[in-house]
XYZ file of C-alpha atoms in Angstrom:
628
model
C 25.087 15.880 -48.473
C 28.647 14.293 -47.163
C 29.452 14.208 -43.638
C 33.325 14.106 -42.672
C 34.546 10.826 -41.715
C 35.527 10.999 -37.630
C 39.108 10.513 -38.439
C 39.144 13.674 -40.434
C 36.906 15.934 -37.722
C 38.553 18.386 -34.983
C 40.209 16.332 -32.175
C 39.202 16.200 -28.833
C 41.543 19.113 -26.646
C 42.396 20.703 -30.066
C 38.867 21.953 -31.156
C 38.499 25.648 -31.539
C 35.506 26.537 -29.208
C 34.029 28.577 -32.019
C 33.339 24.905 -34.224
C 31.629 23.311 -31.097
C 27.340 23.584 -30.689
C 26.233 22.344 -27.616
C 22.531 21.239 -27.847
C 19.523 18.590 -26.529
C 16.780 17.362 -27.943
C 13.767 17.801 -25.406
C 10.065 16.471 -26.243
C 6.894 14.966 -24.763
C 7.323 11.286 -24.630
C 7.175 9.309 -27.855
C 7.147 12.360 -30.428
C 10.665 11.009 -32.030
C 13.446 12.320 -29.932
C 15.414 8.664 -30.090
C 14.811 8.477 -33.493
C 15.920 12.149 -34.818
C 19.147 11.223 -33.004
C 19.403 7.483 -34.839
C 18.864 9.721 -38.071
C 21.248 12.055 -37.122
C 24.004 9.316 -36.230
C 23.831 7.555 -39.162
C 23.774 11.249 -41.107
C 26.886 11.603 -39.503
C 28.578 8.401 -40.107
C 29.913 8.114 -36.219
C 27.774 4.520 -36.434
C 28.552 2.567 -38.603
C 25.840 1.094 -41.096
C 26.316 -2.503 -39.175
C 25.712 -1.552 -35.748
C 23.045 0.360 -36.663
C 19.817 -0.133 -34.579
C 16.660 1.902 -33.835
C 17.155 3.950 -30.603
C 20.360 3.255 -30.937
C 21.015 5.580 -27.644
C 18.839 3.917 -25.455
C 21.444 0.933 -23.883
C 19.089 -0.501 -21.110
C 16.788 -3.582 -21.761
C 13.883 -1.844 -19.901
C 14.468 1.455 -22.112
C 13.964 -0.767 -25.488
C 10.972 -2.918 -24.147
C 8.964 -0.247 -23.520
C 10.431 2.489 -25.843
C 11.449 5.337 -23.826
C 14.440 7.056 -22.653
C 15.259 6.912 -19.309
C 18.761 8.190 -19.335
C 20.167 11.056 -20.931
C 22.511 10.194 -23.496
C 25.447 12.321 -24.945
C 27.325 12.097 -28.321
C 29.943 14.026 -30.068
C 29.028 14.190 -33.694
C 31.160 15.790 -36.377
C 29.140 17.595 -39.652
C 30.478 19.491 -43.173
C 28.523 22.135 -43.778
C 28.558 22.144 -47.348
C 28.725 25.631 -49.771
C 26.043 27.199 -50.621
C 23.701 25.585 -48.313
C 19.839 26.281 -48.024
C 19.999 27.386 -44.472
C 22.711 30.112 -44.867
C 25.215 28.422 -42.498
C 28.535 28.891 -43.037
C 30.490 26.243 -44.972
C 33.059 24.036 -42.926
C 33.524 21.460 -40.057
C 32.095 21.441 -37.262
C 31.458 19.686 -34.138
C 27.855 18.763 -32.510
C 27.424 17.416 -28.931
C 23.951 16.628 -28.624
C 22.368 14.725 -25.492
C 19.030 12.861 -26.354
C 16.826 13.487 -22.924
C 13.873 11.401 -21.339
C 10.522 12.458 -22.194
C 8.136 11.565 -19.174
C 7.303 13.909 -16.048
C 9.064 11.751 -13.782
C 12.636 11.897 -15.357
C 13.001 15.636 -15.688
C 15.199 15.537 -13.554
C 17.616 14.291 -16.150
C 16.590 16.762 -18.734
C 17.174 19.416 -16.329
C 20.991 18.512 -15.926
C 21.318 18.142 -19.592
C 20.104 21.815 -20.369
C 23.213 23.156 -17.992
C 25.751 21.185 -20.529
C 24.010 23.016 -23.538
C 23.911 26.201 -25.537
C 20.592 25.445 -27.625
C 17.953 22.691 -27.330
C 15.873 21.246 -30.446
C 11.859 21.330 -29.129
C 10.514 18.269 -30.752
C 6.623 18.138 -31.566
C 4.455 15.504 -33.144
C 3.144 17.142 -36.248
C 0.035 14.557 -35.277
C -0.975 15.144 -31.926
C 0.561 18.373 -31.573
C 1.890 20.002 -27.761
C 1.562 18.438 -24.810
C 2.005 18.642 -21.133
C 5.675 17.542 -20.898
C 6.390 19.676 -24.064
C 5.361 23.068 -22.232
C 7.594 21.577 -19.013
C 10.696 21.172 -20.760
C 9.777 23.825 -22.940
C 10.020 26.376 -19.550
C 12.632 24.617 -18.357
C 15.148 25.005 -21.165
C 14.261 29.154 -21.160
C 14.783 28.854 -17.717
C 18.410 28.069 -18.608
C 18.294 30.602 -21.263
C 18.861 28.506 -23.948
C 18.160 28.839 -27.446
C 15.095 27.123 -28.986
C 14.935 25.372 -32.223
C 11.517 24.857 -32.939
C 10.886 21.443 -34.951
C 7.850 19.551 -36.448
C 8.557 15.431 -36.477
C 6.136 12.736 -38.686
C 5.584 14.978 -41.169
C 5.063 11.891 -43.073
C 2.439 10.140 -41.375
C -1.709 10.495 -43.194
C -2.905 12.559 -39.994
C 0.321 14.978 -39.755
C -1.242 18.458 -39.532
C 2.528 20.608 -40.039
C 0.809 24.247 -41.055
C -1.864 24.092 -38.073
C 0.576 23.080 -35.409
C 3.321 25.251 -36.542
C 1.387 28.077 -36.020
C 0.720 26.618 -32.275
C 4.544 26.142 -31.479
C 5.281 29.752 -33.177
C 2.476 31.395 -30.663
C 3.894 29.907 -27.794
C 7.446 30.359 -28.624
C 7.108 33.972 -29.945
C 8.633 32.950 -33.529
C 7.558 32.882 -36.841
C 5.434 30.006 -37.900
C 7.780 29.772 -41.375
C 10.974 29.150 -38.696
C 9.724 26.237 -37.529
C 11.170 23.105 -39.297
C 9.342 20.200 -40.632
C 11.214 16.846 -40.705
C 10.253 12.793 -40.560
C 12.906 11.165 -38.595
C 11.658 8.073 -39.991
C 12.367 8.194 -43.285
C 15.088 10.976 -42.976
C 13.451 13.901 -44.357
C 14.818 17.170 -43.511
C 16.887 16.241 -40.644
C 20.280 17.701 -42.688
C 18.830 21.194 -42.722
C 18.152 20.783 -38.959
C 21.627 19.718 -38.253
C 22.611 22.817 -40.353
C 20.322 25.090 -38.251
C 22.073 24.093 -35.455
C 25.469 25.284 -36.690
C 23.517 28.084 -37.491
C 21.703 29.263 -34.663
C 23.490 27.471 -31.625
C 25.749 30.079 -30.474
C 29.296 28.892 -29.499
C 30.451 27.974 -25.826
C 32.070 30.713 -24.039
C 35.146 30.088 -21.493
C 38.349 31.467 -20.789
C 40.736 29.112 -22.280
C 43.627 30.086 -20.118
C 41.766 30.004 -16.298
C 42.509 27.187 -14.511
C 40.281 23.762 -15.244
C 36.942 23.994 -14.296
C 34.247 21.525 -15.395
C 30.731 20.748 -14.400
C 29.558 16.994 -13.655
C 26.189 16.225 -15.452
C 26.068 12.411 -15.102
C 27.824 9.505 -13.866
C 27.681 5.908 -14.439
C 28.992 2.731 -12.749
C 31.280 0.426 -14.448
C 31.881 -3.133 -12.910
C 35.228 -3.413 -13.979
C 36.767 0.097 -14.299
C 34.744 1.874 -11.458
C 33.050 5.501 -11.357
C 32.853 6.858 -15.075
C 31.799 10.415 -14.632
C 30.650 12.701 -17.618
C 31.798 15.930 -17.838
C 31.314 19.560 -19.488
C 34.689 22.098 -19.276
C 33.784 25.340 -18.504
C 37.128 27.030 -18.031
C 40.986 26.342 -18.981
C 41.605 22.022 -19.564
C 41.660 19.162 -18.575
C 44.794 17.091 -19.573
C 45.526 12.704 -19.233
C 47.642 12.246 -15.820
C 46.467 15.207 -14.562
C 45.664 15.192 -10.432
C 41.894 16.361 -10.339
C 39.487 17.746 -7.225
C 36.303 17.123 -6.496
C 35.349 20.656 -5.384
C 32.257 19.381 -2.995
C 34.084 17.382 -1.425
C 38.149 18.376 -1.690
C 38.857 14.417 -2.818
C 41.834 14.145 -5.204
C 42.134 11.643 -7.484
C 44.717 10.609 -10.668
C 42.864 11.051 -14.420
C 43.456 7.302 -15.538
C 41.670 8.061 -18.916
C 39.636 10.977 -20.246
C 37.719 11.172 -23.746
C 34.306 11.684 -25.782
C 31.386 9.796 -26.537
C 31.590 9.079 -30.315
C 28.708 6.938 -29.303
C 31.442 4.682 -27.927
C 34.055 6.048 -25.412
C 37.295 7.396 -27.430
C 40.151 7.907 -25.241
C 42.140 11.431 -25.714
C 44.920 13.724 -24.579
C 42.616 16.509 -23.051
C 39.384 18.380 -23.425
C 39.220 21.922 -23.734
C 36.518 24.741 -23.228
C 33.294 24.209 -24.303
C 33.561 20.015 -24.802
C 32.222 17.451 -22.898
C 33.382 14.214 -22.077
C 34.401 11.403 -19.881
C 36.783 10.808 -16.894
C 38.011 8.046 -15.318
C 39.712 7.719 -11.980
C 39.640 4.354 -10.908
C 37.421 5.025 -7.817
C 35.167 2.428 -6.717
C 33.557 4.749 -4.368
C 30.233 6.130 -5.775
C 30.269 8.416 -3.146
C 32.945 10.467 -4.731
C 31.434 11.731 -7.699
C 28.651 13.614 -7.218
C 26.362 14.966 -10.089
C 26.416 18.958 -10.079
C 29.683 19.295 -8.542
C 32.889 21.242 -10.225
C 36.085 19.399 -11.582
C 39.483 21.135 -10.931
C 42.849 20.736 -10.927
C 44.916 19.653 -7.927
C 47.579 21.918 -8.738
C 46.743 25.969 -9.656
C 43.425 25.185 -9.432
C 40.082 26.905 -9.400
C 38.453 29.334 -6.322
C 35.537 29.463 -7.239
C 33.117 26.279 -8.234
C 30.390 26.366 -10.900
C 27.175 26.843 -10.360
C 25.302 23.564 -9.511
C 22.055 21.827 -9.324
C 19.015 22.027 -6.782
C 19.006 18.643 -5.389
C 15.095 17.351 -6.387
C 12.658 16.834 -3.721
C 11.351 13.326 -3.739
C 7.518 13.136 -4.760
C 6.887 9.403 -3.312
C 7.987 7.177 -0.502
C 8.326 3.203 -0.764
C 9.886 0.724 0.947
C 11.983 -1.487 -0.544
C 12.968 -5.302 1.091
C 14.729 -8.029 -0.195
C 12.524 -11.022 -0.033
C 15.493 -12.945 1.071
C 17.131 -11.444 4.243
C 20.594 -12.544 3.426
C 20.790 -9.878 0.221
C 20.318 -6.643 2.530
C 23.973 -5.938 2.459
C 23.818 -6.337 -1.653
C 20.986 -4.240 -1.996
C 22.570 -1.913 0.274
C 25.448 -1.661 -2.291
C 23.115 -1.989 -5.492
C 21.761 1.374 -4.147
C 24.912 3.173 -3.646
C 25.717 2.123 -7.361
C 21.905 2.938 -9.045
C 22.360 6.409 -6.851
C 25.317 7.220 -9.047
C 23.442 6.486 -12.321
C 20.481 8.246 -10.803
C 21.234 11.128 -8.869
C 17.057 11.881 -7.861
C 16.952 8.489 -5.868
C 17.499 9.308 -2.321
C 17.182 6.220 0.459
C 17.466 5.218 4.025
C 17.440 2.101 6.221
C 14.011 1.106 7.370
C 12.966 -1.916 9.593
C 9.638 -3.548 9.286
C 8.012 -5.738 12.121
C 6.615 -7.855 8.937
C 9.477 -7.563 5.922
C 12.600 -7.141 8.349
C 15.039 -4.622 7.428
C 14.962 -2.842 4.435
C 15.190 0.583 2.889
C 13.092 3.863 2.974
C 13.592 4.900 -0.795
C 12.266 8.399 -2.578
C 11.397 8.428 -5.935
C 10.373 10.946 -8.415
C 7.371 9.425 -9.386
C 5.500 6.439 -9.737
C 6.830 5.409 -13.435
C 10.545 6.623 -11.427
C 9.973 3.734 -8.283
C 9.069 0.911 -10.771
C 11.556 1.833 -12.970
C 14.036 1.728 -10.206
C 12.915 -1.761 -8.897
C 13.257 -3.436 -12.287
C 16.626 -2.013 -12.654
C 17.681 -3.317 -9.114
C 16.087 -6.769 -9.826
C 17.598 -6.756 -13.539
C 21.539 -5.713 -13.012
C 21.632 -6.628 -9.644
C 19.700 -10.037 -9.401
C 17.715 -9.416 -6.296
C 13.881 -10.506 -5.359
C 12.684 -7.369 -3.554
C 9.009 -6.417 -2.292
C 8.164 -2.714 -2.276
C 5.554 -1.568 -0.041
C 2.885 0.741 -1.271
C 3.845 4.297 -2.186
C 3.015 7.402 -0.028
C 3.809 11.049 -0.004
C 5.703 13.072 2.903
C 2.761 14.559 5.264
C 3.460 17.300 8.451
C 1.258 16.156 11.506
C 1.388 19.242 14.014
C 0.164 17.642 17.854
C -1.914 19.871 20.247
C 0.786 20.466 22.806
C 2.971 22.007 19.567
C 5.216 19.332 18.878
C 5.748 18.340 14.918
C 6.230 15.286 13.546
C 7.107 14.710 9.414
C 5.956 11.428 8.367
C 7.387 9.190 5.549
C 6.049 6.462 6.209
C 2.753 4.808 8.087
C 4.165 3.646 11.152
C 5.767 7.275 11.927
C 2.506 8.778 11.703
C 1.984 9.821 15.302
C -0.516 8.740 18.405
C -2.067 10.788 20.610
C -4.593 14.199 20.087
C -3.670 15.811 16.180
C -4.042 19.362 16.266
C -3.575 19.595 12.248
C -2.155 17.285 9.196
C -0.602 18.742 6.176
C -0.464 16.948 3.084
C 1.311 17.716 -0.137
C -0.240 19.949 -3.229
C 0.973 19.785 -6.712
C -0.018 21.641 -9.495
C -1.415 19.646 -12.208
C -1.407 20.878 -15.952
C -3.726 19.143 -18.363
C -3.638 19.238 -22.042
C -6.414 17.313 -24.189
C -9.123 17.806 -26.469
C -12.530 20.242 -25.458
C -14.433 16.993 -25.824
C -13.037 15.616 -23.008
C -13.251 18.844 -20.439
C -16.323 17.615 -18.864
C -15.107 13.792 -17.686
C -11.306 15.376 -16.753
C -13.144 18.430 -14.693
C -15.331 15.153 -13.132
C -12.439 13.437 -12.073
C -10.473 15.924 -10.482
C -13.081 16.764 -8.019
C -13.424 13.188 -7.049
C -9.528 13.276 -6.432
C -10.498 17.045 -4.450
C -9.092 19.241 -6.835
C -9.513 22.558 -7.284
C -9.767 24.833 -10.734
C -7.259 27.283 -11.107
C -7.769 28.224 -14.349
C -8.846 26.706 -18.168
C -7.333 28.604 -21.798
C -7.919 27.331 -25.239
C -4.679 26.553 -26.810
C -6.638 26.312 -30.205
C -10.418 26.074 -31.339
C -9.984 21.547 -29.983
C -7.339 22.150 -27.749
C -7.574 23.066 -24.164
C -5.387 23.265 -21.313
C -6.483 22.763 -17.910
C -4.638 23.620 -14.583
C -5.719 22.232 -11.561
C -4.124 22.100 -7.600
C -4.504 18.481 -6.437
C -3.343 16.568 -3.344
C -0.536 14.970 -4.280
C -1.463 11.720 -2.179
C -4.845 10.909 -4.922
C -2.246 11.298 -8.079
C -0.081 8.864 -7.385
C -2.072 5.896 -7.433
C -4.295 5.648 -10.574
C -5.348 9.197 -11.037
C -3.328 9.359 -14.413
C -4.815 5.680 -15.589
C -8.277 6.998 -14.699
C -7.245 10.242 -17.083
C -5.871 8.496 -19.871
C -9.285 5.736 -20.059
C -11.785 8.602 -19.527
C -10.239 10.184 -22.727
C -9.614 7.653 -24.558
C -5.864 8.421 -24.490
C -5.741 11.692 -25.540
C -5.330 13.899 -22.318
C -1.287 14.266 -21.280
C -0.378 15.367 -17.711
C 2.638 17.572 -16.035
C 2.483 18.684 -12.316
C 5.228 20.159 -9.935
C 4.856 20.471 -6.510
C 3.407 23.986 -5.051
C 3.605 23.729 -1.505
C 1.256 22.090 1.329
C -2.792 22.269 3.030
C -4.071 20.997 5.851
C -6.645 18.105 5.158
C -8.537 15.202 7.100
C -6.328 12.339 7.131
C -6.618 9.433 9.301
C -3.981 6.564 9.306
C -6.059 2.944 8.580
C -4.232 -0.065 10.757
C -4.839 -3.740 9.174
C -5.135 -5.974 12.486
C -4.288 -9.264 11.807
C -5.643 -11.650 14.577
C -5.717 -8.334 16.772
C -1.815 -7.644 15.538
C -1.288 -4.702 13.529
C 0.749 -5.360 10.001
C 2.849 -2.358 9.570
C 3.326 -3.046 5.749
C -0.275 -2.747 4.834
C -1.323 0.593 7.261
C -2.423 3.594 4.760
C -2.316 7.057 5.146
C -5.790 7.928 3.743
C -8.671 11.311 3.354
C -10.687 9.991 6.244
C -14.006 9.972 3.780
C -11.713 6.964 1.257
C -10.568 4.949 4.494
C -13.885 2.689 4.884
C -13.334 1.977 1.127
C -9.310 1.032 1.651
C -10.092 -0.946 4.594
C -12.964 -3.086 2.851
C -10.787 -3.924 -0.455
C -7.220 -4.344 2.043
C -9.436 -6.761 4.294
C -11.330 -8.520 1.347
C -8.017 -8.814 -0.827
C -5.677 -10.395 2.075
C -8.848 -12.916 2.953
C -8.106 -14.463 -0.677
C -4.360 -14.136 0.276
C -3.539 -15.545 3.492
C -4.319 -19.219 3.552
C -6.266 -20.759 6.035
C -5.479 -22.193 9.621
C -6.323 -24.412 11.801
C -8.551 -21.664 13.960
C -10.530 -18.665 12.872
C -8.953 -15.751 11.757
C -10.181 -12.390 11.721
C -8.973 -9.368 9.269
C -10.024 -6.083 10.729
C -9.349 -2.170 9.146
C -9.166 0.115 12.302
C -8.844 3.731 12.370
C -7.187 3.965 16.205
C -9.507 1.833 18.295
C -12.339 1.854 15.632
C -12.820 -1.090 13.096
C -14.251 0.285 10.024
C -14.076 -3.077 7.895
C -13.746 -7.099 9.328
C -13.174 -10.076 6.927
C -12.706 -13.362 8.489
C -10.693 -16.453 7.015
C -12.516 -19.385 8.127
C -10.850 -22.642 10.118
C -9.754 -25.600 8.728
C -12.345 -28.180 10.126
C -11.316 -32.179 10.716
C -14.906 -34.165 10.588
C -14.719 -35.314 14.024
C -18.612 -37.009 13.685
C -17.130 -39.254 10.663
C -16.812 -42.298 13.167
C -20.212 -41.426 14.565
C -22.610 -43.557 12.779
C -25.775 -43.379 14.262
C -26.029 -43.265 18.003
C -27.255 -40.510 20.286
C -26.878 -36.866 19.366
C -25.328 -35.969 23.059
C -22.390 -38.250 21.676
C -21.934 -35.753 18.701
C -22.496 -32.610 20.297
C -19.846 -33.917 23.049
C -17.196 -34.323 20.144
C -18.111 -30.996 18.479
C -17.397 -29.272 21.926
C -14.041 -30.823 22.454
C -13.303 -30.293 19.074
C -14.359 -26.011 19.938
C -12.466 -25.564 23.365
C -9.207 -27.236 20.906
C -9.898 -24.221 18.805
C -9.995 -21.651 21.260
C -7.210 -22.426 22.672
C -5.178 -22.585 19.590
C -6.584 -19.636 18.873
C -4.911 -18.203 21.597
C -1.554 -19.164 21.904
C -1.563 -19.398 17.352
C 0.089 -16.915 15.400
C -0.499 -16.129 11.775
C 2.678 -16.364 9.345
C 2.073 -14.120 6.557
C 3.317 -16.063 2.817
C 5.444 -13.657 1.161
C 3.406 -14.092 -2.088
C 0.475 -12.288 -0.174
C 2.584 -9.421 0.569
C 3.602 -8.911 -2.984
C -0.111 -9.914 -4.134
C -1.230 -7.351 -1.538
C 1.415 -4.588 -1.898
C 1.333 -4.687 -5.949
C 0.002 -0.747 -6.927
C -1.628 -0.441 -10.140
C -0.040 3.353 -11.190
C 1.269 4.505 -14.669
C 3.123 2.405 -16.272
C 5.141 4.766 -18.353
C 5.250 2.454 -21.390
C 4.345 3.443 -25.051
C 0.362 2.540 -24.365
C 0.057 5.099 -21.320
C 2.230 8.119 -22.740
C 2.732 11.299 -20.425
């Protein structure tokens, strides 16, 4: 089917909303979203054949290396529906605004923002793997946003594909007929034209008042070194024109619009954006705080009175400290975090000081992969060398005198008589082949989980619902789940509340002095194993001193584990060949006295390499080998 060239497509601002179709692609990780987007770009001819490459919309090196999507990407595509097409779509030229979304649980906030700019969602499922945990999570998000769902089975060309079986499973969840489930192979391009026609046929046209004051919703922003803040918007009412003076409704800040346009998939200038259109704005603003995701853009004169409903800002699930290895890089780190927060609205941070690591920031993340990607991006994009402390969650501590403390860092854990410690709890959904029910239950019980229910989606696939302490799953729960189920199980979780637990703070003492960077809040039953593990690790990492150095793990004043770094000793008996034993003993006693004096005044300097190695955590990596 010939696609209409971009020059012949309806131009931005002069487009009738009736021919606009806004949709996004949602799926579990590695089910083929980016490949399907590649085929759509190819069929609509918005990407030149010479410039085409796999995962075209994944712009970051990290995305391409790991084979995952981290940032949602919007693109405008023209599509010509031919006369007498098999799907019964109305013939003509249409404008498709597509948003490719991430699939990993840590980037659910990216998905939720993308849904606000669309009227329909393609729910993509791998025909060889079937529905997985994140598929259901994204489906419920789309249904909550009142989007029309178009079910599509991908990878039907694989020898292990079972399209009929999974079409029935998908139809049962959505409530449609199995014959309505579209079957495609994004790799070969089979069935993709039919999907584009179905998008035109099934997706409702955007609704808005073209004569009302302009209102546009900011659903994403990026920072460009040369042009400042680039804001991505979806126009709901009215129109935005080049050289308008615009106002951000939450801050009342006004700016002159320097450029407006659409992404197709590179930035294309336009004169204006009308109802239902998705595009970008550039105002030349360098202050990243001026363009908040979820804010409403209107015109300064005769602007709208009521803002659009924004997004609920996500609560961080995991906290960790980020510190520059070179203390002089602290201002650079602060500026880098500001720019990255514009690009990643789920990131939160505040300054913090550590006795061991100096000045840094306490950062909040949606999960371990989010934390790993953020640190990776800071090091690559801003040329920083960073140390991150062990991740932990937020605890509520109630003292016997009635006072309450919120603890995001083990160093904030209060001293004195504690009445109760409450920890965050998540509701986890695990989808797995039924052969692994026993081993999954065993793992969840080890992690202090409670089984809430279990359903069979089909004779050989089961869904388990557990409540689990958040602190238990941020370290190695996902890795263990994958290894125990040979990679077949998938996990999704959401925070549900708090529960009281017997939690204690384990301090690591080096030569009698606590090192705040190594402290941790753990369950009392796991405190001993953490203390032994950390003391053993530090014994191997810290170089020997001129005096003996004890490494202790303690709960309050009670030491629960100890290792000793032996002193470097000079052989003072080397010059004694023969002679009386009392001469040798005198030399050894003299050396012992010197070591004792040195131990009293000596300080142990922990090298940076030891901090980096001791604080390295083994969490989910989120690449192709560890799909959530």
